[in-house]
Amino acid sequence: MTVVRGLREALLLFVIALVLVALAAAIWVAVAGGDFVGRLGIALMVVGALLGVTGDLTLSRIGMLGARSTFGVAPEREEAGGGRVLTGVGIFLFVGLPLMLVGILLVT
């Protein structure tokens, strides 16, 4: 059951990222003009790479290190929490990498 929950979570994250990137690419085309498909591909590659590098929540963890140390709270652990099934590696493999591959296919 954990595998099914993880795949559903990955699919949901993938669809949300796809919709948000498509909206950003549409705004980019409306402001600067140009080809929507090419810009969508570029934006998908950038977002996929960012998700792959950051592992989803790394940047928010880094931003909270100062506040957590000020209040004497231990750093967050590197495992999924809050009902999440996917870790950073799972998000890279099932969300970031497919976004990059779709972006590459759209650009070529």
Backbone atoms as SQL, in Angstrom:
CREATE TABLE atoms (id INTEGER PRIMARY KEY, chain TEXT, resi INTEGER, resn TEXT, atom TEXT, x REAL, y REAL, z REAL);
INSERT INTO atoms VALUES
  (1, 'A', 1, 'MET', 'N', 0.816, -1.201, 0.000),
  (2, 'A', 1, 'MET', 'CA', 0.000, 0.000, 0.000),
  (3, 'A', 1, 'MET', 'C', 0.858, 1.263, 0.000),
  (4, 'A', 2, 'THR', 'N', 2.022, 1.174, 0.612),
  (5, 'A', 2, 'THR', 'CA', 2.889, 2.346, 0.641),
  (6, 'A', 2, 'THR', 'C', 3.345, 2.724, -0.763),
  (7, 'A', 3, 'VAL', 'N', 3.582, 1.713, -1.597),
  (8, 'A', 3, 'VAL', 'CA', 4.018, 1.984, -2.969),
  (9, 'A', 3, 'VAL', 'C', 2.918, 2.709, -3.735),
  (10, 'A', 4, 'VAL', 'N', 1.692, 2.257, -3.577),
  (11, 'A', 4, 'VAL', 'CA', 0.568, 2.896, -4.272),
  (12, 'A', 4, 'VAL', 'C', 0.389, 4.323, -3.778),
  (13, 'A', 5, 'ARG', 'N', 0.499, 4.533, -2.466),
  (14, 'A', 5, 'ARG', 'CA', 0.386, 5.901, -1.931),
  (15, 'A', 5, 'ARG', 'C', 1.508, 6.786, -2.453),
  (16, 'A', 6, 'GLY', 'N', 2.724, 6.237, -2.542),
  (17, 'A', 6, 'GLY', 'CA', 3.844, 7.005, -3.067),
  (18, 'A', 6, 'GLY', 'C', 3.669, 7.371, -4.532),
  (19, 'A', 7, 'LEU', 'N', 3.171, 6.427, -5.319),
  (20, 'A', 7, 'LEU', 'CA', 2.946, 6.712, -6.741),
  (21, 'A', 7, 'LEU', 'C', 1.813, 7.717, -6.938),
  (22, 'A', 8, 'ARG', 'N', 0.780, 7.625, -6.100),
  (23, 'A', 8, 'ARG', 'CA', -0.297, 8.623, -6.182),
  (24, 'A', 8, 'ARG', 'C', 0.222, 10.012, -5.803),
  (25, 'A', 9, 'GLU', 'N', 1.055, 10.060, -4.775),
  (26, 'A', 9, 'GLU', 'CA', 1.629, 11.343, -4.374),
  (27, 'A', 9, 'GLU', 'C', 2.511, 11.913, -5.483),
  (28, 'A', 10, 'ALA', 'N', 3.319, 11.054, -6.110),
  (29, 'A', 10, 'ALA', 'CA', 4.175, 11.497, -7.210),
  (30, 'A', 10, 'ALA', 'C', 3.345, 11.999, -8.379),
  (31, 'A', 11, 'LEU', 'N', 2.276, 11.297, -8.708),
  (32, 'A', 11, 'LEU', 'CA', 1.406, 11.727, -9.805),
  (33, 'A', 11, 'LEU', 'C', 0.766, 13.070, -9.498),
  (34, 'A', 12, 'LEU', 'N', 0.313, 13.245, -8.271),
  (35, 'A', 12, 'LEU', 'CA', -0.288, 14.517, -7.884),
  (36, 'A', 12, 'LEU', 'C', 0.728, 15.655, -7.959),
  (37, 'A', 13, 'LEU', 'N', 1.936, 15.424, -7.446),
  (38, 'A', 13, 'LEU', 'CA', 2.979, 16.453, -7.527),
  (39, 'A', 13, 'LEU', 'C', 3.346, 16.758, -8.974),
  (40, 'A', 14, 'PHE', 'N', 3.416, 15.722, -9.814),
  (41, 'A', 14, 'PHE', 'CA', 3.744, 15.908, -11.225),
  (42, 'A', 14, 'PHE', 'C', 2.685, 16.752, -11.922),
  (43, 'A', 15, 'VAL', 'N', 1.416, 16.444, -11.693),
  (44, 'A', 15, 'VAL', 'CA', 0.328, 17.184, -12.344),
  (45, 'A', 15, 'VAL', 'C', 0.295, 18.632, -11.859),
  (46, 'A', 16, 'ILE', 'N', 0.472, 18.847, -10.557),
  (47, 'A', 16, 'ILE', 'CA', 0.480, 20.209, -10.021),
  (48, 'A', 16, 'ILE', 'C', 1.634, 21.004, -10.627),
  (49, 'A', 17, 'ALA', 'N', 2.832, 20.392, -10.673),
  (50, 'A', 17, 'ALA', 'CA', 3.987, 21.080, -11.261),
  (51, 'A', 17, 'ALA', 'C', 3.750, 21.379, -12.732),
  (52, 'A', 18, 'LEU', 'N', 3.153, 20.433, -13.456),
  (53, 'A', 18, 'LEU', 'CA', 2.879, 20.624, -14.874),
  (54, 'A', 18, 'LEU', 'C', 1.917, 21.784, -15.104),
  (55, 'A', 19, 'VAL', 'N', 0.867, 21.861, -14.299),
  (56, 'A', 19, 'VAL', 'CA', -0.116, 22.941, -14.445),
  (57, 'A', 19, 'VAL', 'C', 0.514, 24.290, -14.105),
  (58, 'A', 20, 'LEU', 'N', 1.268, 24.347, -13.024),
  (59, 'A', 20, 'LEU', 'CA', 1.888, 25.621, -12.639),
  (60, 'A', 20, 'LEU', 'C', 2.936, 26.078, -13.645),
  (61, 'A', 21, 'VAL', 'N', 3.704, 25.141, -14.172),
  (62, 'A', 21, 'VAL', 'CA', 4.712, 25.504, -15.180),
  (63, 'A', 21, 'VAL', 'C', 4.033, 25.935, -16.474),
  (64, 'A', 22, 'ALA', 'N', 2.946, 25.280, -16.849),
  (65, 'A', 22, 'ALA', 'CA', 2.215, 25.696, -18.056),
  (66, 'A', 22, 'ALA', 'C', 1.651, 27.097, -17.895),
  (67, 'A', 23, 'LEU', 'N', 1.165, 27.408, -16.701),
  (68, 'A', 23, 'LEU', 'CA', 0.662, 28.758, -16.429),
  (69, 'A', 23, 'LEU', 'C', 1.792, 29.784, -16.500),
  (70, 'A', 24, 'ALA', 'N', 2.934, 29.453, -15.929),
  (71, 'A', 24, 'ALA', 'CA', 4.082, 30.362, -15.993),
  (72, 'A', 24, 'ALA', 'C', 4.557, 30.547, -17.427),
  (73, 'A', 25, 'ALA', 'N', 4.573, 29.467, -18.212),
  (74, 'A', 25, 'ALA', 'CA', 4.985, 29.584, -19.617),
  (75, 'A', 25, 'ALA', 'C', 3.984, 30.411, -20.412),
  (76, 'A', 26, 'ALA', 'N', 2.696, 30.284, -20.105),
  (77, 'A', 26, 'ALA', 'CA', 1.684, 31.096, -20.792),
  (78, 'A', 26, 'ALA', 'C', 1.877, 32.574, -20.471),
  (79, 'A', 27, 'ILE', 'N', 2.184, 32.880, -19.235),
  (80, 'A', 27, 'ILE', 'CA', 2.460, 34.276, -18.862),
  (81, 'A', 27, 'ILE', 'C', 3.721, 34.761, -19.574),
  (82, 'A', 28, 'TRP', 'N', 4.744, 33.904, -19.639),
  (83, 'A', 28, 'TRP', 'CA', 5.987, 34.251, -20.316),
  (84, 'A', 28, 'TRP', 'C', 5.719, 34.562, -21.786),
  (85, 'A', 29, 'VAL', 'N', 4.903, 33.765, -22.450),
  (86, 'A', 29, 'VAL', 'CA', 4.575, 33.996, -23.857),
  (87, 'A', 29, 'VAL', 'C', 3.736, 35.258, -24.011),
  (88, 'A', 30, 'ALA', 'N', 2.798, 35.497, -23.087),
  (89, 'A', 30, 'ALA', 'CA', 1.958, 36.697, -23.170),
  (90, 'A', 30, 'ALA', 'C', 2.781, 37.966, -23.010),
  (91, 'A', 31, 'VAL', 'N', 3.787, 37.925, -22.161),
  (92, 'A', 31, 'VAL', 'CA', 4.605, 39.122, -21.919),
  (93, 'A', 31, 'VAL', 'C', 5.639, 39.318, -23.017),
  (94, 'A', 32, 'ALA', 'N', 6.360, 38.253, -23.376),
  (95, 'A', 32, 'ALA', 'CA', 7.482, 38.402, -24.295),
  (96, 'A', 32, 'ALA', 'C', 7.195, 37.890, -25.696),
  (97, 'A', 33, 'GLY', 'N', 6.101, 37.170, -25.880),
  (98, 'A', 33, 'GLY', 'CA', 5.824, 36.582, -27.188),
  (99, 'A', 33, 'GLY', 'C', 6.688, 35.364, -27.429),
  (100, 'A', 34, 'GLY', 'N', 6.456, 34.709, -28.503),
  (101, 'A', 34, 'GLY', 'CA', 7.268, 33.541, -28.839),
  (102, 'A', 34, 'GLY', 'C', 6.447, 32.268, -28.872),
  (103, 'A', 35, 'ASP', 'N', 7.150, 31.149, -28.929),
  (104, 'A', 35, 'ASP', 'CA', 6.544, 29.831, -29.058),
  (105, 'A', 35, 'ASP', 'C', 6.221, 29.259, -27.677),
  (106, 'A', 36, 'PHE', 'N', 4.978, 28.857, -27.465),
  (107, 'A', 36, 'PHE', 'CA', 4.555, 28.330, -26.165),
  (108, 'A', 36, 'PHE', 'C', 5.211, 26.988, -25.861),
  (109, 'A', 37, 'VAL', 'N', 5.265, 26.100, -26.843),
  (110, 'A', 37, 'VAL', 'CA', 5.774, 24.745, -26.601),
  (111, 'A', 37, 'VAL', 'C', 7.251, 24.778, -26.226),
  (112, 'A', 38, 'GLY', 'N', 8.025, 25.574, -26.922),
  (113, 'A', 38, 'GLY', 'CA', 9.449, 25.683, -26.610),
  (114, 'A', 38, 'GLY', 'C', 9.697, 26.248, -25.227),
  (115, 'A', 39, 'ARG', 'N', 8.952, 27.278, -24.895),
  (116, 'A', 39, 'ARG', 'CA', 9.124, 27.878, -23.572),
  (117, 'A', 39, 'ARG', 'C', 8.602, 26.977, -22.465),
  (118, 'A', 40, 'LEU', 'N', 7.551, 26.215, -22.756),
  (119, 'A', 40, 'LEU', 'CA', 7.057, 25.235, -21.791),
  (120, 'A', 40, 'LEU', 'C', 8.124, 24.175, -21.541),
  (121, 'A', 41, 'GLY', 'N', 8.787, 23.716, -22.584),
  (122, 'A', 41, 'GLY', 'CA', 9.855, 22.729, -22.439),
  (123, 'A', 41, 'GLY', 'C', 11.004, 23.254, -21.601),
  (124, 'A', 42, 'ILE', 'N', 11.408, 24.490, -21.858),
  (125, 'A', 42, 'ILE', 'CA', 12.491, 25.096, -21.078),
  (126, 'A', 42, 'ILE', 'C', 12.091, 25.220, -19.614),
  (127, 'A', 43, 'ALA', 'N', 10.883, 25.696, -19.367),
  (128, 'A', 43, 'ALA', 'CA', 10.420, 25.859, -17.988),
  (129, 'A', 43, 'ALA', 'C', 10.305, 24.511, -17.280),
  (130, 'A', 44, 'LEU', 'N', 9.860, 23.474, -17.980),
  (131, 'A', 44, 'LEU', 'CA', 9.779, 22.143, -17.370),
  (132, 'A', 44, 'LEU', 'C', 11.156, 21.608, -16.999),
  (133, 'A', 45, 'MET', 'N', 12.139, 21.844, -17.864),
  (134, 'A', 45, 'MET', 'CA', 13.499, 21.394, -17.552),
  (135, 'A', 45, 'MET', 'C', 14.048, 22.124, -16.327),
  (136, 'A', 46, 'VAL', 'N', 13.800, 23.424, -16.237),
  (137, 'A', 46, 'VAL', 'CA', 14.291, 24.197, -15.097),
  (138, 'A', 46, 'VAL', 'C', 13.627, 23.735, -13.801),
  (139, 'A', 47, 'VAL', 'N', 12.315, 23.590, -13.814),
  (140, 'A', 47, 'VAL', 'CA', 11.604, 23.164, -12.604),
  (141, 'A', 47, 'VAL', 'C', 11.982, 21.732, -12.235),
  (142, 'A', 48, 'GLY', 'N', 12.108, 20.856, -13.206),
  (143, 'A', 48, 'GLY', 'CA', 12.529, 19.487, -12.929),
  (144, 'A', 48, 'GLY', 'C', 13.920, 19.431, -12.327),
  (145, 'A', 49, 'ALA', 'N', 14.831, 20.239, -12.853),
  (146, 'A', 49, 'ALA', 'CA', 16.187, 20.280, -12.295),
  (147, 'A', 49, 'ALA', 'C', 16.181, 20.838, -10.875),
  (148, 'A', 50, 'LEU', 'N', 15.387, 21.880, -10.645),
  (149, 'A', 50, 'LEU', 'CA', 15.303, 22.428, -9.289),
  (150, 'A', 50, 'LEU', 'C', 14.730, 21.427, -8.302),
  (151, 'A', 51, 'LEU', 'N', 13.693, 20.709, -8.712),
  (152, 'A', 51, 'LEU', 'CA', 13.138, 19.677, -7.837),
  (153, 'A', 51, 'LEU', 'C', 14.139, 18.561, -7.604),
  (154, 'A', 52, 'GLY', 'N', 14.890, 18.213, -8.636),
  (155, 'A', 52, 'GLY', 'CA', 15.889, 17.170, -8.480),
  (156, 'A', 52, 'GLY', 'C', 17.021, 17.566, -7.560),
  (157, 'A', 53, 'VAL', 'N', 17.456, 18.808, -7.657),
  (158, 'A', 53, 'VAL', 'CA', 18.561, 19.281, -6.830),
  (159, 'A', 53, 'VAL', 'C', 18.119, 19.531, -5.396),
  (160, 'A', 54, 'THR', 'N', 16.979, 20.142, -5.217),
  (161, 'A', 54, 'THR', 'CA', 16.550, 20.501, -3.874),
  (162, 'A', 54, 'THR', 'C', 15.869, 19.363, -3.141),
  (163, 'A', 55, 'GLY', 'N', 15.373, 18.361, -3.821),
  (164, 'A', 55, 'GLY', 'CA', 14.689, 17.269, -3.161),
  (165, 'A', 55, 'GLY', 'C', 13.413, 17.718, -2.478),
  (166, 'A', 56, 'ASP', 'N', 12.739, 18.686, -3.023),
  (167, 'A', 56, 'ASP', 'CA', 11.435, 19.192, -2.598),
  (168, 'A', 56, 'ASP', 'C', 11.511, 20.178, -1.448),
  (169, 'A', 57, 'LEU', 'N', 11.961, 19.780, -0.271),
  (170, 'A', 57, 'LEU', 'CA', 11.855, 20.658, 0.895),
  (171, 'A', 57, 'LEU', 'C', 13.196, 21.150, 1.416),
  (172, 'A', 58, 'THR', 'N', 14.273, 20.912, 0.691),
  (173, 'A', 58, 'THR', 'CA', 15.582, 21.281, 1.191),
  (174, 'A', 58, 'THR', 'C', 15.703, 22.782, 1.403),
  (175, 'A', 59, 'LEU', 'N', 15.219, 23.575, 0.466),
  (176, 'A', 59, 'LEU', 'CA', 15.357, 25.024, 0.605),
  (177, 'A', 59, 'LEU', 'C', 14.580, 25.544, 1.805),
  (178, 'A', 60, 'SER', 'N', 13.398, 24.986, 2.070),
  (179, 'A', 60, 'SER', 'CA', 12.653, 25.448, 3.237),
  (180, 'A', 60, 'SER', 'C', 13.341, 25.004, 4.522),
  (181, 'A', 61, 'ARG', 'N', 13.996, 23.845, 4.508),
  (182, 'A', 61, 'ARG', 'CA', 14.754, 23.407, 5.680),
  (183, 'A', 61, 'ARG', 'C', 15.923, 24.337, 5.934),
  (184, 'A', 62, 'ILE', 'N', 16.626, 24.707, 4.871),
  (185, 'A', 62, 'ILE', 'CA', 17.770, 25.602, 5.020),
  (186, 'A', 62, 'ILE', 'C', 17.308, 26.950, 5.562),
  (187, 'A', 63, 'GLY', 'N', 16.185, 27.438, 5.085),
  (188, 'A', 63, 'GLY', 'CA', 15.667, 28.723, 5.542),
  (189, 'A', 63, 'GLY', 'C', 15.262, 28.714, 7.000),
  (190, 'A', 64, 'MET', 'N', 14.910, 27.556, 7.531),
  (191, 'A', 64, 'MET', 'CA', 14.453, 27.459, 8.921),
  (192, 'A', 64, 'MET', 'C', 15.569, 27.112, 9.900),
  (193, 'A', 65, 'LEU', 'N', 16.791, 26.846, 9.424),
  (194, 'A', 65, 'LEU', 'CA', 17.863, 26.447, 10.333),
  (195, 'A', 65, 'LEU', 'C', 18.157, 27.519, 11.379),
  (196, 'A', 66, 'GLY', 'N', 18.195, 28.771, 10.970),
  (197, 'A', 66, 'GLY', 'CA', 18.471, 29.849, 11.915),
  (198, 'A', 66, 'GLY', 'C', 17.400, 29.968, 12.984),
  (199, 'A', 67, 'ALA', 'N', 16.157, 29.934, 12.549),
  (200, 'A', 67, 'ALA', 'CA', 15.052, 30.047, 13.511),
  (201, 'A', 67, 'ALA', 'C', 15.009, 28.847, 14.442),
  (202, 'A', 68, 'ARG', 'N', 15.239, 27.659, 13.920),
  (203, 'A', 68, 'ARG', 'CA', 15.211, 26.464, 14.759),
  (204, 'A', 68, 'ARG', 'C', 16.350, 26.486, 15.775),
  (205, 'A', 69, 'SER', 'N', 17.526, 26.941, 15.370),
  (206, 'A', 69, 'SER', 'CA', 18.639, 26.987, 16.312),
  (207, 'A', 69, 'SER', 'C', 18.439, 28.085, 17.352),
  (208, 'A', 70, 'THR', 'N', 17.788, 29.177, 16.976),
  (209, 'A', 70, 'THR', 'CA', 17.508, 30.244, 17.932),
  (210, 'A', 70, 'THR', 'C', 16.617, 29.758, 19.064),
  (211, 'A', 71, 'PHE', 'N', 15.628, 28.938, 18.718),
  (212, 'A', 71, 'PHE', 'CA', 14.700, 28.435, 19.722),
  (213, 'A', 71, 'PHE', 'C', 15.131, 27.105, 20.322),
  (214, 'A', 72, 'GLY', 'N', 16.335, 26.628, 19.977),
  (215, 'A', 72, 'GLY', 'CA', 16.854, 25.404, 20.565),
  (216, 'A', 72, 'GLY', 'C', 16.196, 24.141, 20.082),
  (217, 'A', 73, 'VAL', 'N', 15.633, 24.164, 18.872),
  (218, 'A', 73, 'VAL', 'CA', 14.961, 22.993, 18.313),
  (219, 'A', 73, 'VAL', 'C', 15.944, 22.263, 17.405),
  (220, 'A', 74, 'ALA', 'N', 15.923, 20.951, 17.462),
  (221, 'A', 74, 'ALA', 'CA', 16.821, 20.146, 16.630),
  (222, 'A', 74, 'ALA', 'C', 16.472, 20.311, 15.153),
  (223, 'A', 75, 'PRO', 'N', 17.451, 20.142, 14.258),
  (224, 'A', 75, 'PRO', 'CA', 17.157, 20.203, 12.825),
  (225, 'A', 75, 'PRO', 'C', 16.189, 19.111, 12.414),
  (226, 'A', 76, 'GLU', 'N', 15.469, 19.372, 11.320),
  (227, 'A', 76, 'GLU', 'CA', 14.526, 18.386, 10.818),
  (228, 'A', 76, 'GLU', 'C', 15.270, 17.179, 10.277),
  (229, 'A', 77, 'ARG', 'N', 14.637, 16.023, 10.363),
  (230, 'A', 77, 'ARG', 'CA', 15.236, 14.805, 9.825),
  (231, 'A', 77, 'ARG', 'C', 14.950, 14.714, 8.336),
  (232, 'A', 78, 'GLU', 'N', 15.744, 13.890, 7.647),
  (233, 'A', 78, 'GLU', 'CA', 15.659, 13.757, 6.191),
  (234, 'A', 78, 'GLU', 'C', 14.645, 12.729, 5.737),
  (235, 'A', 79, 'GLU', 'N', 13.659, 12.414, 6.516),
  (236, 'A', 79, 'GLU', 'CA', 12.677, 11.426, 6.098),
  (237, 'A', 79, 'GLU', 'C', 11.333, 12.090, 5.876),
  (238, 'A', 80, 'ALA', 'N', 10.481, 11.396, 5.175),
  (239, 'A', 80, 'ALA', 'CA', 9.156, 11.926, 4.875),
  (240, 'A', 80, 'ALA', 'C', 8.356, 12.065, 6.164),
  (241, 'A', 81, 'GLY', 'N', 7.532, 13.064, 6.205),
  (242, 'A', 81, 'GLY', 'CA', 6.718, 13.278, 7.393),
  (243, 'A', 81, 'GLY', 'C', 5.455, 14.021, 7.028),
  (244, 'A', 82, 'GLY', 'N', 4.570, 14.156, 7.964),
  (245, 'A', 82, 'GLY', 'CA', 3.347, 14.896, 7.726),
  (246, 'A', 82, 'GLY', 'C', 2.440, 14.223, 6.721),
  (247, 'A', 83, 'GLY', 'N', 2.434, 12.890, 6.690),
  (248, 'A', 83, 'GLY', 'CA', 1.589, 12.188, 5.738),
  (249, 'A', 83, 'GLY', 'C', 2.239, 11.974, 4.386),
  (250, 'A', 84, 'ARG', 'N', 3.447, 12.472, 4.200),
  (251, 'A', 84, 'ARG', 'CA', 4.152, 12.287, 2.931),
  (252, 'A', 84, 'ARG', 'C', 4.786, 10.910, 2.888),
  (253, 'A', 85, 'VAL', 'N', 4.806, 10.328, 1.711),
  (254, 'A', 85, 'VAL', 'CA', 5.411, 9.021, 1.526),
  (255, 'A', 85, 'VAL', 'C', 6.767, 9.163, 0.828),
  (256, 'A', 86, 'LEU', 'N', 6.849, 10.056, -0.130),
  (257, 'A', 86, 'LEU', 'CA', 8.066, 10.206, -0.925),
  (258, 'A', 86, 'LEU', 'C', 9.132, 11.000, -0.171),
  (259, 'A', 87, 'THR', 'N', 10.361, 10.543, -0.278),
  (260, 'A', 87, 'THR', 'CA', 11.502, 11.299, 0.235),
  (261, 'A', 87, 'THR', 'C', 12.072, 12.124, -0.913),
  (262, 'A', 88, 'GLY', 'N', 13.179, 12.784, -0.676),
  (263, 'A', 88, 'GLY', 'CA', 13.808, 13.582, -1.721),
  (264, 'A', 88, 'GLY', 'C', 14.216, 12.765, -2.929),
  (265, 'A', 89, 'VAL', 'N', 14.694, 11.551, -2.707),
  (266, 'A', 89, 'VAL', 'CA', 15.095, 10.682, -3.817),
  (267, 'A', 89, 'VAL', 'C', 13.875, 10.281, -4.643),
  (268, 'A', 90, 'GLY', 'N', 12.777, 9.949, -3.968),
  (269, 'A', 90, 'GLY', 'CA', 11.549, 9.583, -4.679),
  (270, 'A', 90, 'GLY', 'C', 10.997, 10.737, -5.492),
  (271, 'A', 91, 'ILE', 'N', 11.082, 11.940, -4.928),
  (272, 'A', 91, 'ILE', 'CA', 10.606, 13.113, -5.666),
  (273, 'A', 91, 'ILE', 'C', 11.481, 13.362, -6.881),
  (274, 'A', 92, 'PHE', 'N', 12.796, 13.150, -6.733),
  (275, 'A', 92, 'PHE', 'CA', 13.676, 13.302, -7.889),
  (276, 'A', 92, 'PHE', 'C', 13.332, 12.282, -8.970),
  (277, 'A', 93, 'LEU', 'N', 13.202, 11.006, -8.582),
  (278, 'A', 93, 'LEU', 'CA', 12.981, 9.943, -9.564),
  (279, 'A', 93, 'LEU', 'C', 11.606, 9.984, -10.215),
  (280, 'A', 94, 'PHE', 'N', 10.570, 10.308, -9.437),
  (281, 'A', 94, 'PHE', 'CA', 9.209, 10.196, -9.948),
  (282, 'A', 94, 'PHE', 'C', 8.562, 11.527, -10.321),
  (283, 'A', 95, 'VAL', 'N', 9.201, 12.651, -9.975),
  (284, 'A', 95, 'VAL', 'CA', 8.632, 13.953, -10.334),
  (285, 'A', 95, 'VAL', 'C', 9.641, 14.778, -11.125),
  (286, 'A', 96, 'GLY', 'N', 10.813, 15.025, -10.552),
  (287, 'A', 96, 'GLY', 'CA', 11.798, 15.891, -11.201),
  (288, 'A', 96, 'GLY', 'C', 12.325, 15.342, -12.514),
  (289, 'A', 97, 'LEU', 'N', 12.721, 14.070, -12.508),
  (290, 'A', 97, 'LEU', 'CA', 13.256, 13.462, -13.721),
  (291, 'A', 97, 'LEU', 'C', 12.226, 13.385, -14.849),
  (292, 'A', 98, 'PRO', 'N', 10.977, 12.957, -14.578),
  (293, 'A', 98, 'PRO', 'CA', 9.977, 12.984, -15.661),
  (294, 'A', 98, 'PRO', 'C', 9.689, 14.393, -16.182),
  (295, 'A', 99, 'LEU', 'N', 9.704, 15.397, -15.297),
  (296, 'A', 99, 'LEU', 'CA', 9.512, 16.769, -15.774),
  (297, 'A', 99, 'LEU', 'C', 10.627, 17.173, -16.723),
  (298, 'A', 100, 'MET', 'N', 11.872, 16.823, -16.372),
  (299, 'A', 100, 'MET', 'CA', 12.990, 17.149, -17.247),
  (300, 'A', 100, 'MET', 'C', 12.881, 16.417, -18.577),
  (301, 'A', 101, 'LEU', 'N', 12.500, 15.141, -18.559),
  (302, 'A', 101, 'LEU', 'CA', 12.369, 14.377, -19.794),
  (303, 'A', 101, 'LEU', 'C', 11.275, 14.922, -20.692),
  (304, 'A', 102, 'VAL', 'N', 10.138, 15.297, -20.128),
  (305, 'A', 102, 'VAL', 'CA', 9.049, 15.902, -20.918),
  (306, 'A', 102, 'VAL', 'C', 9.518, 17.229, -21.501),
  (307, 'A', 103, 'GLY', 'N', 10.242, 18.016, -20.704),
  (308, 'A', 103, 'GLY', 'CA', 10.781, 19.284, -21.203),
  (309, 'A', 103, 'GLY', 'C', 11.745, 19.085, -22.363),
  (310, 'A', 104, 'ILE', 'N', 12.611, 18.078, -22.257),
  (311, 'A', 104, 'ILE', 'CA', 13.563, 17.793, -23.342),
  (312, 'A', 104, 'ILE', 'C', 12.821, 17.361, -24.607),
  (313, 'A', 105, 'LEU', 'N', 11.793, 16.531, -24.439),
  (314, 'A', 105, 'LEU', 'CA', 11.006, 16.098, -25.600),
  (315, 'A', 105, 'LEU', 'C', 10.271, 17.265, -26.262),
  (316, 'A', 106, 'LEU', 'N', 9.807, 18.225, -25.479),
  (317, 'A', 106, 'LEU', 'CA', 9.108, 19.377, -26.051),
  (318, 'A', 106, 'LEU', 'C', 10.055, 20.321, -26.774),
  (319, 'A', 107, 'VAL', 'N', 11.268, 20.433, -26.290),
  (320, 'A', 107, 'VAL', 'CA', 12.232, 21.353, -26.915),
  (321, 'A', 107, 'VAL', 'C', 12.771, 20.773, -28.220),
  (322, 'A', 108, 'THR', 'N', 12.958, 19.468, -28.279),
  (323, 'A', 108, 'THR', 'CA', 13.543, 18.867, -29.495),
  (324, 'A', 108, 'THR', 'C', 12.554, 18.701, -30.593);
